[in-house]
Tab-separated table of C-alpha atoms and ligand atoms in Angstrom:
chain	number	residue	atom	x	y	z
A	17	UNK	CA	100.809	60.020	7.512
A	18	UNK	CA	99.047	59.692	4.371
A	19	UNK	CA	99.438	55.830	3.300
A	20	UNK	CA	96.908	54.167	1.405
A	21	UNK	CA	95.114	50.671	2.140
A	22	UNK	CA	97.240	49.439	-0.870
A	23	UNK	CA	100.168	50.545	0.524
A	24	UNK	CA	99.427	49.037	3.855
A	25	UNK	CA	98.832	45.943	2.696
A	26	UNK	CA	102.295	45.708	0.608
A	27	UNK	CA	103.987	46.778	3.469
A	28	UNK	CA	102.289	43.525	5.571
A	29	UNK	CA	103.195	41.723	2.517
A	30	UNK	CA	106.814	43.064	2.293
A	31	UNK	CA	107.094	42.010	6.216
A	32	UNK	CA	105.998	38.721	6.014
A	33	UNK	CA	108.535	38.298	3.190
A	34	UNK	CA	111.454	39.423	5.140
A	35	UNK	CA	110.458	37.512	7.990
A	36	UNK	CA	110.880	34.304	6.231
A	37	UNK	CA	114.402	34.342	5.587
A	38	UNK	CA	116.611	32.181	7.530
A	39	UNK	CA	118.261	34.614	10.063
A	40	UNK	CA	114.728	35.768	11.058
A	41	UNK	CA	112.885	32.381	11.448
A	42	UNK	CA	115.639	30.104	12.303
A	43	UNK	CA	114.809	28.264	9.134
A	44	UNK	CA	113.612	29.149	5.714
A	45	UNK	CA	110.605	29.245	5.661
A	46	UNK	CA	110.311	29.719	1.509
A	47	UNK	CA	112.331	26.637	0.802
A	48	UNK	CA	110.522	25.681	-2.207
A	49	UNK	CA	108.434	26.406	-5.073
A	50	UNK	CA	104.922	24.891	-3.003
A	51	UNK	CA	105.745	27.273	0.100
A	52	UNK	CA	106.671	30.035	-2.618
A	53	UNK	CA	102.828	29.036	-4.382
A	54	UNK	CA	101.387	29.365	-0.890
A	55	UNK	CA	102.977	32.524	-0.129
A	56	UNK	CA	101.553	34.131	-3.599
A	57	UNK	CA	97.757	32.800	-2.355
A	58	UNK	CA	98.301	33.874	1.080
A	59	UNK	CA	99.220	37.400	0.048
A	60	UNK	CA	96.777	37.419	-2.836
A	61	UNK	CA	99.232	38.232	-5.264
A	62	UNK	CA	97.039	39.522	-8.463
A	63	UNK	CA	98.320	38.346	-12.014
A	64	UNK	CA	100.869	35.587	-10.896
A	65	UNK	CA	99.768	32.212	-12.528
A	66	UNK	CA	102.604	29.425	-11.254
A	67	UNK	CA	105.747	29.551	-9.975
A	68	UNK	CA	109.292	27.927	-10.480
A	69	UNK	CA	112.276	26.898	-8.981
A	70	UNK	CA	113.575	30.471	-11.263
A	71	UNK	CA	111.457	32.375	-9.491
A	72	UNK	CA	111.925	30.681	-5.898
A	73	UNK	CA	115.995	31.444	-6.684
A	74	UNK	CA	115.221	35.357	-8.124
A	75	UNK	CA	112.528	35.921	-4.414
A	76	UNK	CA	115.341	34.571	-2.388
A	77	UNK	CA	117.644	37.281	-4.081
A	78	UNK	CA	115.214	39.905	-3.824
A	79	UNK	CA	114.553	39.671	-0.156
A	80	UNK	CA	118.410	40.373	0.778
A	81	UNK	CA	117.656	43.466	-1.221
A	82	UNK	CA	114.653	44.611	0.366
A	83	UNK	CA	115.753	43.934	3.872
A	84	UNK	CA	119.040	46.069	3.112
A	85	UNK	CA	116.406	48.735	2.273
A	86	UNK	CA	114.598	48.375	5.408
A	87	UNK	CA	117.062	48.126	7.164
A	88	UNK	CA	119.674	50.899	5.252
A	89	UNK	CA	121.634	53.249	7.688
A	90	UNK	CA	119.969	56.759	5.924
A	91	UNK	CA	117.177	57.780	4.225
A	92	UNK	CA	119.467	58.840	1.162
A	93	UNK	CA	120.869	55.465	0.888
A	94	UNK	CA	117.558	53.513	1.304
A	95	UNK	CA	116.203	55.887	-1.575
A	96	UNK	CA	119.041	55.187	-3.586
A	97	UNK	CA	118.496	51.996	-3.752
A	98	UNK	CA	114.794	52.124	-4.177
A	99	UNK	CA	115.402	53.382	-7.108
A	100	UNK	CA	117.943	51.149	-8.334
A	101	UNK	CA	115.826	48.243	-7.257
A	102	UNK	CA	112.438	49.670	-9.408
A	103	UNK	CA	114.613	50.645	-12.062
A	104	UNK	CA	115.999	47.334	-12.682
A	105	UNK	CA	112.125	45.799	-12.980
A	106	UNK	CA	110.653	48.512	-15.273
A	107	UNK	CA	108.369	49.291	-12.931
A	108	UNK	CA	105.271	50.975	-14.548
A	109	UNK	CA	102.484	52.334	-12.672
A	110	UNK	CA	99.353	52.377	-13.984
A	111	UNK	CA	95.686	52.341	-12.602
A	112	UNK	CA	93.388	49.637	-12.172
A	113	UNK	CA	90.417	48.227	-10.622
A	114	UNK	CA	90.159	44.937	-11.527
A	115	UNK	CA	88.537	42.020	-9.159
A	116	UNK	CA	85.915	44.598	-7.996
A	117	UNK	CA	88.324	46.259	-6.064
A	118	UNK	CA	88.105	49.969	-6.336
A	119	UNK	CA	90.944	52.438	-8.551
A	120	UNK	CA	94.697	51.591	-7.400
A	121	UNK	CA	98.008	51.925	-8.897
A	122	UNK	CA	99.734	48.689	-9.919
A	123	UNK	CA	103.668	49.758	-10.172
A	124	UNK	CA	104.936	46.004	-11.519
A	125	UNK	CA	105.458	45.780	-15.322
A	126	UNK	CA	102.545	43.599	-17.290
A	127	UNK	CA	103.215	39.870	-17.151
A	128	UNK	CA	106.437	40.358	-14.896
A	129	UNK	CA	108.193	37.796	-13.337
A	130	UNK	CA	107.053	36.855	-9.458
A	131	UNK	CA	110.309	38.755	-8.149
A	132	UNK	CA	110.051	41.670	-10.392
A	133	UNK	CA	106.451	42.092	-9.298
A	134	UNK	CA	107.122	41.944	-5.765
A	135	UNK	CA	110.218	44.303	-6.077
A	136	UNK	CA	108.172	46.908	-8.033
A	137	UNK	CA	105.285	46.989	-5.397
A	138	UNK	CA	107.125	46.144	-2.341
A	139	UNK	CA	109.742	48.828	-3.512
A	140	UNK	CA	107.089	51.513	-4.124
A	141	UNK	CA	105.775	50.662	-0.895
A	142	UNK	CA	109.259	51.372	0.738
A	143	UNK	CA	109.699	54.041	-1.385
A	144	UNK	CA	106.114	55.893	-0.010
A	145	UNK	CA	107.478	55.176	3.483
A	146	UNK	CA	110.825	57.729	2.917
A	147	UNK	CA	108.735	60.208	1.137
A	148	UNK	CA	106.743	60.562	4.452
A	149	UNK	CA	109.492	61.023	6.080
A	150	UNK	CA	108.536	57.647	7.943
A	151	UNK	CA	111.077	55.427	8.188
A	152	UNK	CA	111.671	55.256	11.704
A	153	UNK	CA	108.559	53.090	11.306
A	154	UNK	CA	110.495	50.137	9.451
A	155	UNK	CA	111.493	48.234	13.021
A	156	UNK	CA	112.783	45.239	14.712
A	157	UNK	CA	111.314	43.309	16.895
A	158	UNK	CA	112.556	44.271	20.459
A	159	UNK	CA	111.939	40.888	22.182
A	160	UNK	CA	116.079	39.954	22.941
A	161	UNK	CA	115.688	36.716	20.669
A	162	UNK	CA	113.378	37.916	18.294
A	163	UNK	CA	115.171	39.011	14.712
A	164	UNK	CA	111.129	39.842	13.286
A	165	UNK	CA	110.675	43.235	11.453
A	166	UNK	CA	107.158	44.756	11.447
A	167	UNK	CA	106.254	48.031	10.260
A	168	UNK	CA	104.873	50.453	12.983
A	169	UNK	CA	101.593	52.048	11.399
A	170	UNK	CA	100.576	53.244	15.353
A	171	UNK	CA	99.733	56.406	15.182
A	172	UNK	CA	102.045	57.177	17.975
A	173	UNK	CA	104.982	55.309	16.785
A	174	UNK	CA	104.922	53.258	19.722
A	175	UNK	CA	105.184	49.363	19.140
A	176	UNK	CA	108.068	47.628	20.098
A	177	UNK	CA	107.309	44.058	19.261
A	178	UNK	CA	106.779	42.236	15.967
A	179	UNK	CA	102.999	40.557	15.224
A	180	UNK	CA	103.925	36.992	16.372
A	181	UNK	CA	101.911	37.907	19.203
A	182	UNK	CA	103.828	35.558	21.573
A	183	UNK	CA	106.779	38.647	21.920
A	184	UNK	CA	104.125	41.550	22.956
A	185	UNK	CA	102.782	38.983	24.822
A	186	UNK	CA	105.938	36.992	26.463
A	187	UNK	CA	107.408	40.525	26.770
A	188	UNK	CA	104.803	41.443	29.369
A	189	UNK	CA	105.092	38.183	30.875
A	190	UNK	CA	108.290	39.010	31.314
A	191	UNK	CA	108.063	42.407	32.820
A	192	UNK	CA	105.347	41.015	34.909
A	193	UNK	CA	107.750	38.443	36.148
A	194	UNK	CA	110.237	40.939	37.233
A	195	UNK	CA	108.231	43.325	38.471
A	196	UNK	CA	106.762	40.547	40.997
A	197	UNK	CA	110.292	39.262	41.884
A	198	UNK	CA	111.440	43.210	42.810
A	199	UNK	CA	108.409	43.169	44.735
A	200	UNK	CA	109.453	39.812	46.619
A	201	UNK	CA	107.071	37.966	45.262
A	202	UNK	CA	106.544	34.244	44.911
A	203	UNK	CA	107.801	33.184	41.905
A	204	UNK	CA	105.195	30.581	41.157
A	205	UNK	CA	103.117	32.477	39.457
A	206	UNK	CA	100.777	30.624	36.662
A	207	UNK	CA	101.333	32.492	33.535
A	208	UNK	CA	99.820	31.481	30.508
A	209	UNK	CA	102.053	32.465	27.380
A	210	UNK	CA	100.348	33.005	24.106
B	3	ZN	ZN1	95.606	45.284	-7.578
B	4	ZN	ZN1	109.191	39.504	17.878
């Protein structure tokens, strides 16, 4: 699959966005503009200079709409509404390589809005995903009580579990577990879960 290091990185980005909504973390885990501010540092969000109770309101939005991309029955209707969602930001690529960092397309408008940034890159991103023919890579999480997404860039297409690293991990445990039990085992086993 050709996907670019940009790309990759707004598809960790556009994970770690959907994975902070409620239903996924049990909590929301963007429940105000300073956890919104840390969010744009964490992912190094380029050209955002403060956020606002707006733009915590219009990311909240946006990640419903994202997740019913990832998440969309068919390729047709995910690229529908890519392009509704791109359309609606004026998303305009252009090139740049500011910050040192060598030529890459920017896709969100000049001076746009937190939200309309993140829908124009995050959307692209999806959008590069279905015109490799890749979605089968946007996943959930596996682990029964687990509601993560991650994005399978394997080259085999072979993860099952999200990055927590405590569901690969407890999975195995798991496994482990039962595989020891069939065996008639001792259950007492000291495990050490990540
Ligand atoms: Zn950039
Ligand atoms: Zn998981």
């Amino acid at each position: 699959m050709l996907i670019t290091h940009d790309t990759e990185c707004a598809l960790g980005l556009l994970v770690e966005l959907l994975n902070t909504a409620p239903e996924v973390a049990g909590a929301e885990q963007l429940p105000d503009v300073a956890a919104l501010d840390a969010f744009v540092v964490r992912g190094n969000i380029s050209e955002v200079d403060s956020v606002t109770a707006v733009d915590l309101a219009a990311v909240h939005r946006l990640r419903g709409q994202l997740r019913d991309i990832f998440t969309a029955p068919s390729t047709r209707i995910a690229a529908e509404l890519v392009n509704a969602l791109v359309a609606a930001v004026n998303a305009t690529p252009r090139l740049t390589d500011h910050d040192g960092h060598g030529w890459h397309m920017h896709y969100f408008a000049p001076h746009a809005a937190l939200a309309d940034h993140l829908a124009a890159e995050l959307g692209m991103a999806l959008g590069l995903i279905l015109m490799a023919g890749e979605r089968e890579r946007l996943r959930r999480c596996e682990a029964p009580d687990c509601a993560r997404v991650f994005v399978d860039l394997s080259r085999n297409r072979s993860r099952r579990y999200c990055d927590s690293r405590t569901c690969g991990n407890r999975m195995h445990v798991a496994a482990y577990r039962a595989r020891q039990r069939s065996a008639g085992a001792a259950d007492d086993v000291a495990v050490v879960v990540g």
